[in-house]
mmCIF file with all atom_site columns, C-alpha atoms in Angstrom:
data_model
loop_
_atom_site.group_PDB
_atom_site.id
_atom_site.type_symbol
_atom_site.label_atom_id
_atom_site.label_alt_id
_atom_site.label_comp_id
_atom_site.label_asym_id
_atom_site.label_entity_id
_atom_site.label_seq_id
_atom_site.pdbx_PDB_ins_code
_atom_site.Cartn_x
_atom_site.Cartn_y
_atom_site.Cartn_z
_atom_site.occupancy
_atom_site.B_iso_or_equiv
_atom_site.pdbx_formal_charge
_atom_site.auth_seq_id
_atom_site.auth_comp_id
_atom_site.auth_asym_id
_atom_site.auth_atom_id
_atom_site.pdbx_PDB_model_num
ATOM 1   C CA . UNK A 1 1   ? 0.000   0.000   0.000    1.00 66.00 ? 1   UNK A CA 1
ATOM 2   C CA . UNK A 1 2   ? 2.869   2.167   0.693    1.00 74.00 ? 2   UNK A CA 1
ATOM 3   C CA . UNK A 1 3   ? 3.995   1.688   -2.835   1.00 75.00 ? 3   UNK A CA 1
ATOM 4   C CA . UNK A 1 4   ? 0.662   2.848   -4.133   1.00 81.00 ? 4   UNK A CA 1
ATOM 5   C CA . UNK A 1 5   ? 0.801   5.867   -1.924   1.00 77.00 ? 5   UNK A CA 1
ATOM 6   C CA . UNK A 1 6   ? 4.268   6.802   -3.163   1.00 80.00 ? 6   UNK A CA 1
ATOM 7   C CA . UNK A 1 7   ? 3.255   6.241   -6.752   1.00 83.00 ? 7   UNK A CA 1
ATOM 8   C CA . UNK A 1 8   ? 0.143   8.335   -6.324   1.00 81.00 ? 8   UNK A CA 1
ATOM 9   C CA . UNK A 1 9   ? 2.089   11.030  -4.568   1.00 75.00 ? 9   UNK A CA 1
ATOM 10  C CA . UNK A 1 10  ? 4.679   11.056  -7.349   1.00 79.00 ? 10  UNK A CA 1
ATOM 11  C CA . UNK A 1 11  ? 1.914   11.229  -9.978   1.00 78.00 ? 11  UNK A CA 1
ATOM 12  C CA . UNK A 1 12  ? 0.261   14.116  -8.168   1.00 73.00 ? 12  UNK A CA 1
ATOM 13  C CA . UNK A 1 13  ? 3.537   15.982  -7.871   1.00 70.00 ? 13  UNK A CA 1
ATOM 14  C CA . UNK A 1 14  ? 4.417   15.427  -11.517  1.00 71.00 ? 14  UNK A CA 1
ATOM 15  C CA . UNK A 1 15  ? 0.991   16.600  -12.581  1.00 71.00 ? 15  UNK A CA 1
ATOM 16  C CA . UNK A 1 16  ? 1.163   19.610  -10.255  1.00 68.00 ? 16  UNK A CA 1
ATOM 17  C CA . UNK A 1 17  ? 4.375   20.901  -11.840  1.00 69.00 ? 17  UNK A CA 1
ATOM 18  C CA . UNK A 1 18  ? 2.843   21.485  -15.309  1.00 68.00 ? 18  UNK A CA 1
ATOM 19  C CA . UNK A 1 19  ? -0.183  23.097  -13.709  1.00 67.00 ? 19  UNK A CA 1
ATOM 20  C CA . UNK A 1 20  ? 2.058   25.378  -11.692  1.00 65.00 ? 20  UNK A CA 1
ATOM 21  C CA . UNK A 1 21  ? 4.092   26.180  -14.752  1.00 66.00 ? 21  UNK A CA 1
ATOM 22  C CA . UNK A 1 22  ? 0.896   26.744  -16.758  1.00 65.00 ? 22  UNK A CA 1
ATOM 23  C CA . UNK A 1 23  ? -0.400  29.093  -14.119  1.00 66.00 ? 23  UNK A CA 1
ATOM 24  C CA . UNK A 1 24  ? 2.939   30.912  -14.124  1.00 65.00 ? 24  UNK A CA 1
ATOM 25  C CA . UNK A 1 25  ? 2.817   31.127  -17.928  1.00 65.00 ? 25  UNK A CA 1
ATOM 26  C CA . UNK A 1 26  ? -0.763  32.402  -17.776  1.00 67.00 ? 26  UNK A CA 1
ATOM 27  C CA . UNK A 1 27  ? 0.294   35.036  -15.281  1.00 74.00 ? 27  UNK A CA 1
ATOM 28  C CA . UNK A 1 28  ? 3.183   36.034  -17.547  1.00 72.00 ? 28  UNK A CA 1
ATOM 29  C CA . UNK A 1 29  ? 0.869   36.253  -20.544  1.00 72.00 ? 29  UNK A CA 1
ATOM 30  C CA . UNK A 1 30  ? -1.593  38.329  -18.535  1.00 78.00 ? 30  UNK A CA 1
ATOM 31  C CA . UNK A 1 31  ? 1.206   40.652  -17.393  1.00 80.00 ? 31  UNK A CA 1
ATOM 32  C CA . UNK A 1 32  ? 2.480   40.933  -20.976  1.00 79.00 ? 32  UNK A CA 1
ATOM 33  C CA . UNK A 1 33  ? -1.003  41.717  -22.256  1.00 81.00 ? 33  UNK A CA 1
ATOM 34  C CA . UNK A 1 34  ? -1.525  44.313  -19.547  1.00 83.00 ? 34  UNK A CA 1
ATOM 35  C CA . UNK A 1 35  ? 1.843   45.938  -20.337  1.00 84.00 ? 35  UNK A CA 1
ATOM 36  C CA . UNK A 1 36  ? 1.086   45.926  -24.054  1.00 84.00 ? 36  UNK A CA 1
ATOM 37  C CA . UNK A 1 37  ? -2.344  47.409  -23.403  1.00 82.00 ? 37  UNK A CA 1
ATOM 38  C CA . UNK A 1 38  ? -0.848  50.107  -21.183  1.00 83.00 ? 38  UNK A CA 1
ATOM 39  C CA . UNK A 1 39  ? 1.815   50.997  -23.767  1.00 85.00 ? 39  UNK A CA 1
ATOM 40  C CA . UNK A 1 40  ? -0.809  51.047  -26.507  1.00 85.00 ? 40  UNK A CA 1
ATOM 41  C CA . UNK A 1 41  ? -2.931  53.399  -24.414  1.00 85.00 ? 41  UNK A CA 1
ATOM 42  C CA . UNK A 1 42  ? 0.059   55.699  -23.736  1.00 84.00 ? 42  UNK A CA 1
ATOM 43  C CA . UNK A 1 43  ? 1.028   55.766  -27.419  1.00 83.00 ? 43  UNK A CA 1
ATOM 44  C CA . UNK A 1 44  ? -2.587  56.435  -28.415  1.00 84.00 ? 44  UNK A CA 1
ATOM 45  C CA . UNK A 1 45  ? -2.772  59.365  -25.984  1.00 83.00 ? 45  UNK A CA 1
ATOM 46  C CA . UNK A 1 46  ? 0.536   60.787  -27.285  1.00 82.00 ? 46  UNK A CA 1
ATOM 47  C CA . UNK A 1 47  ? -0.659  60.385  -30.858  1.00 84.00 ? 47  UNK A CA 1
ATOM 48  C CA . UNK A 1 48  ? -3.944  62.075  -30.012  1.00 81.00 ? 48  UNK A CA 1
ATOM 49  C CA . UNK A 1 49  ? -2.101  64.976  -28.380  1.00 81.00 ? 49  UNK A CA 1
ATOM 50  C CA . UNK A 1 50  ? 0.193   65.309  -31.374  1.00 80.00 ? 50  UNK A CA 1
ATOM 51  C CA . UNK A 1 51  ? -2.758  65.182  -33.763  1.00 81.00 ? 51  UNK A CA 1
ATOM 52  C CA . UNK A 1 52  ? -4.624  67.764  -31.711  1.00 81.00 ? 52  UNK A CA 1
ATOM 53  C CA . UNK A 1 53  ? -1.582  70.075  -31.694  1.00 82.00 ? 53  UNK A CA 1
ATOM 54  C CA . UNK A 1 54  ? -1.166  69.662  -35.451  1.00 82.00 ? 54  UNK A CA 1
ATOM 55  C CA . UNK A 1 55  ? -4.870  70.339  -35.985  1.00 82.00 ? 55  UNK A CA 1
ATOM 56  C CA . UNK A 1 56  ? -4.663  73.447  -33.812  1.00 81.00 ? 56  UNK A CA 1
ATOM 57  C CA . UNK A 1 57  ? -1.636  74.718  -35.725  1.00 83.00 ? 57  UNK A CA 1
ATOM 58  C CA . UNK A 1 58  ? -3.284  73.961  -39.052  1.00 84.00 ? 58  UNK A CA 1
ATOM 59  C CA . UNK A 1 59  ? -6.477  75.681  -37.933  1.00 81.00 ? 59  UNK A CA 1
ATOM 60  C CA . UNK A 1 60  ? -4.539  78.722  -36.775  1.00 83.00 ? 60  UNK A CA 1
ATOM 61  C CA . UNK A 1 61  ? -2.543  78.894  -40.006  1.00 85.00 ? 61  UNK A CA 1
ATOM 62  C CA . UNK A 1 62  ? -5.753  78.590  -42.021  1.00 85.00 ? 62  UNK A CA 1
ATOM 63  C CA . UNK A 1 63  ? -7.361  81.378  -40.008  1.00 84.00 ? 63  UNK A CA 1
ATOM 64  C CA . UNK A 1 64  ? -4.330  83.640  -40.508  1.00 84.00 ? 64  UNK A CA 1
ATOM 65  C CA . UNK A 1 65  ? -4.254  82.895  -44.233  1.00 84.00 ? 65  UNK A CA 1
ATOM 66  C CA . UNK A 1 66  ? -7.969  83.642  -44.520  1.00 84.00 ? 66  UNK A CA 1
ATOM 67  C CA . UNK A 1 67  ? -7.535  86.978  -42.735  1.00 83.00 ? 67  UNK A CA 1
ATOM 68  C CA . UNK A 1 68  ? -4.563  87.910  -44.935  1.00 83.00 ? 68  UNK A CA 1
ATOM 69  C CA . UNK A 1 69  ? -6.505  86.968  -48.055  1.00 84.00 ? 69  UNK A CA 1
ATOM 70  C CA . UNK A 1 70  ? -9.464  89.038  -46.922  1.00 81.00 ? 70  UNK A CA 1
ATOM 71  C CA . UNK A 1 71  ? -7.211  92.041  -46.218  1.00 82.00 ? 71  UNK A CA 1
ATOM 72  C CA . UNK A 1 72  ? -5.536  91.688  -49.609  1.00 80.00 ? 72  UNK A CA 1
ATOM 73  C CA . UNK A 1 73  ? -8.875  91.435  -51.376  1.00 81.00 ? 73  UNK A CA 1
ATOM 74  C CA . UNK A 1 74  ? -10.155 94.486  -49.514  1.00 80.00 ? 74  UNK A CA 1
ATOM 75  C CA . UNK A 1 75  ? -7.030  96.493  -50.472  1.00 81.00 ? 75  UNK A CA 1
ATOM 76  C CA . UNK A 1 76  ? -7.365  95.494  -54.118  1.00 79.00 ? 76  UNK A CA 1
ATOM 77  C CA . UNK A 1 77  ? -11.062 96.400  -54.094  1.00 79.00 ? 77  UNK A CA 1
ATOM 78  C CA . UNK A 1 78  ? -10.281 99.788  -52.534  1.00 80.00 ? 78  UNK A CA 1
ATOM 79  C CA . UNK A 1 79  ? -7.548  100.517 -55.096  1.00 81.00 ? 79  UNK A CA 1
ATOM 80  C CA . UNK A 1 80  ? -9.766  99.377  -57.961  1.00 82.00 ? 80  UNK A CA 1
ATOM 81  C CA . UNK A 1 81  ? -12.622 101.524 -56.677  1.00 79.00 ? 81  UNK A CA 1
ATOM 82  C CA . UNK A 1 82  ? -10.326 104.533 -56.342  1.00 80.00 ? 82  UNK A CA 1
ATOM 83  C CA . UNK A 1 83  ? -8.875  104.092 -59.824  1.00 84.00 ? 83  UNK A CA 1
ATOM 84  C CA . UNK A 1 84  ? -12.361 103.684 -61.274  1.00 82.00 ? 84  UNK A CA 1
ATOM 85  C CA . UNK A 1 85  ? -13.426 106.899 -59.593  1.00 82.00 ? 85  UNK A CA 1
ATOM 86  C CA . UNK A 1 86  ? -10.366 108.775 -60.933  1.00 81.00 ? 86  UNK A CA 1
ATOM 87  C CA . UNK A 1 87  ? -10.917 107.472 -64.456  1.00 82.00 ? 87  UNK A CA 1
ATOM 88  C CA . UNK A 1 88  ? -14.614 108.379 -64.302  1.00 82.00 ? 88  UNK A CA 1
ATOM 89  C CA . UNK A 1 89  ? -13.755 111.945 -63.228  1.00 83.00 ? 89  UNK A CA 1
ATOM 90  C CA . UNK A 1 90  ? -11.147 112.275 -65.986  1.00 82.00 ? 90  UNK A CA 1
ATOM 91  C CA . UNK A 1 91  ? -13.623 110.940 -68.542  1.00 83.00 ? 91  UNK A CA 1
ATOM 92  C CA . UNK A 1 92  ? -16.281 113.383 -67.372  1.00 82.00 ? 92  UNK A CA 1
ATOM 93  C CA . UNK A 1 93  ? -13.830 116.294 -67.625  1.00 82.00 ? 93  UNK A CA 1
ATOM 94  C CA . UNK A 1 94  ? -12.733 115.208 -71.087  1.00 80.00 ? 94  UNK A CA 1
ATOM 95  C CA . UNK A 1 95  ? -16.325 114.820 -72.234  1.00 80.00 ? 95  UNK A CA 1
ATOM 96  C CA . UNK A 1 96  ? -17.189 118.246 -70.876  1.00 80.00 ? 96  UNK A CA 1
ATOM 97  C CA . UNK A 1 97  ? -14.231 119.847 -72.716  1.00 79.00 ? 97  UNK A CA 1
ATOM 98  C CA . UNK A 1 98  ? -15.155 118.132 -75.969  1.00 79.00 ? 98  UNK A CA 1
ATOM 99  C CA . UNK A 1 99  ? -18.790 119.188 -75.576  1.00 78.00 ? 99  UNK A CA 1
ATOM 100 C CA . UNK A 1 100 ? -17.751 122.801 -75.008  1.00 78.00 ? 100 UNK A CA 1
ATOM 101 C CA . UNK A 1 101 ? -15.421 122.759 -78.029  1.00 76.00 ? 101 UNK A CA 1
ATOM 102 C CA . UNK A 1 102 ? -18.081 121.125 -80.176  1.00 76.00 ? 102 UNK A CA 1
ATOM 103 C CA . UNK A 1 103 ? -20.717 123.626 -79.080  1.00 74.00 ? 103 UNK A CA 1
ATOM 104 C CA . UNK A 1 104 ? -18.348 126.501 -79.669  1.00 75.00 ? 104 UNK A CA 1
ATOM 105 C CA . UNK A 1 105 ? -17.451 125.213 -83.130  1.00 75.00 ? 105 UNK A CA 1
ATOM 106 C CA . UNK A 1 106 ? -21.116 124.772 -84.031  1.00 73.00 ? 106 UNK A CA 1
ATOM 107 C CA . UNK A 1 107 ? -21.906 128.256 -82.753  1.00 76.00 ? 107 UNK A CA 1
ATOM 108 C CA . UNK A 1 108 ? -18.959 129.781 -84.681  1.00 77.00 ? 108 UNK A CA 1
ATOM 109 C CA . UNK A 1 109 ? -19.934 127.875 -87.801  1.00 72.00 ? 109 UNK A CA 1
ATOM 110 C CA . UNK A 1 110 ? -23.501 129.064 -87.549  1.00 75.00 ? 110 UNK A CA 1
ATOM 111 C CA . UNK A 1 111 ? -22.354 132.665 -87.112  1.00 74.00 ? 111 UNK A CA 1
ATOM 112 C CA . UNK A 1 112 ? -19.984 132.370 -90.059  1.00 72.00 ? 112 UNK A CA 1
ATOM 113 C CA . UNK A 1 113 ? -22.692 130.840 -92.191  1.00 73.00 ? 113 UNK A CA 1
ATOM 114 C CA . UNK A 1 114 ? -25.129 133.591 -91.211  1.00 69.00 ? 114 UNK A CA 1
ATOM 115 C CA . UNK A 1 115 ? -22.520 136.232 -91.951  1.00 62.00 ? 115 UNK A CA 1
ATOM 116 C CA . UNK A 1 116 ? -21.785 134.737 -95.368  1.00 68.00 ? 116 UNK A CA 1
ATOM 117 C CA . UNK A 1 117 ? -25.476 134.570 -96.116  1.00 68.00 ? 117 UNK A CA 1
ATOM 118 C CA . UNK A 1 118 ? -25.836 138.253 -95.282  1.00 69.00 ? 118 UNK A CA 1
ATOM 119 C CA . UNK A 1 119 ? -22.945 139.087 -97.588  1.00 68.00 ? 119 UNK A CA 1
ATOM 120 C CA . UNK A 1 120 ? -24.424 137.151 -100.445 1.00 69.00 ? 120 UNK A CA 1
ATOM 121 C CA . UNK A 1 121 ? -28.079 137.853 -99.986  1.00 61.00 ? 121 UNK A CA 1
ATOM 122 C CA . UNK A 1 122 ? -28.196 141.625 -99.557  1.00 55.00 ? 122 UNK A CA 1
ATOM 123 C CA . UNK A 1 123 ? -31.177 141.845 -101.835 1.00 51.00 ? 123 UNK A CA 1
ATOM 124 C CA . UNK A 1 124 ? -33.461 139.681 -103.831 1.00 50.00 ? 124 UNK A CA 1
ATOM 125 C CA . UNK A 1 125 ? -31.223 138.634 -106.646 1.00 51.00 ? 125 UNK A CA 1
ATOM 126 C CA . UNK A 1 126 ? -32.623 136.057 -109.018 1.00 50.00 ? 126 UNK A CA 1
ATOM 127 C CA . UNK A 1 127 ? -29.393 134.067 -108.908 1.00 55.00 ? 127 UNK A CA 1
ATOM 128 C CA . UNK A 1 128 ? -29.689 133.637 -105.150 1.00 53.00 ? 128 UNK A CA 1
ATOM 129 C CA . UNK A 1 129 ? -33.216 132.298 -105.329 1.00 56.00 ? 129 UNK A CA 1
ATOM 130 C CA . UNK A 1 130 ? -33.946 128.754 -106.318 1.00 58.00 ? 130 UNK A CA 1
ATOM 131 C CA . UNK A 1 131 ? -35.474 128.366 -109.715 1.00 61.00 ? 131 UNK A CA 1
ATOM 132 C CA . UNK A 1 132 ? -39.250 128.075 -109.802 1.00 61.00 ? 132 UNK A CA 1
ATOM 133 C CA . UNK A 1 133 ? -40.026 124.921 -111.676 1.00 62.00 ? 133 UNK A CA 1
ATOM 134 C CA . UNK A 1 134 ? -43.787 125.341 -111.593 1.00 67.00 ? 134 UNK A CA 1
ATOM 135 C CA . UNK A 1 135 ? -43.883 128.201 -114.166 1.00 60.00 ? 135 UNK A CA 1
ATOM 136 C CA . UNK A 1 136 ? -43.517 127.368 -117.862 1.00 61.00 ? 136 UNK A CA 1
ATOM 137 C CA . UNK A 1 137 ? -40.720 129.194 -119.656 1.00 56.00 ? 137 UNK A CA 1
#
């Protein structure tokens, strides 16, 4: 009986060693998984912070660029408006001068024509009158 007891005890001990080793391996795997999970979490947080910083910088740069573009557009619009106003004034002045010269020339021409007509038509000369085509000759 003693032999059976020793054999059983030896069998139990031999079977306990793999279970103990398996438990130790399971603990190691669990620790490794926990460490990997923790490192993954830390890296994810760092990545998120870096992404957030990059997004903030990009957003800021975009905002600055938009403001600069708006200022540039406003300056160009102001300059264009000013130049348009100057050109319109110059055109109006030029038109006014031309109108005055044209009116003066028409007036002078009319006076000259009237003067020439007076010179020619002092009396009722038959040569000055148009021929009457209704009378038979």
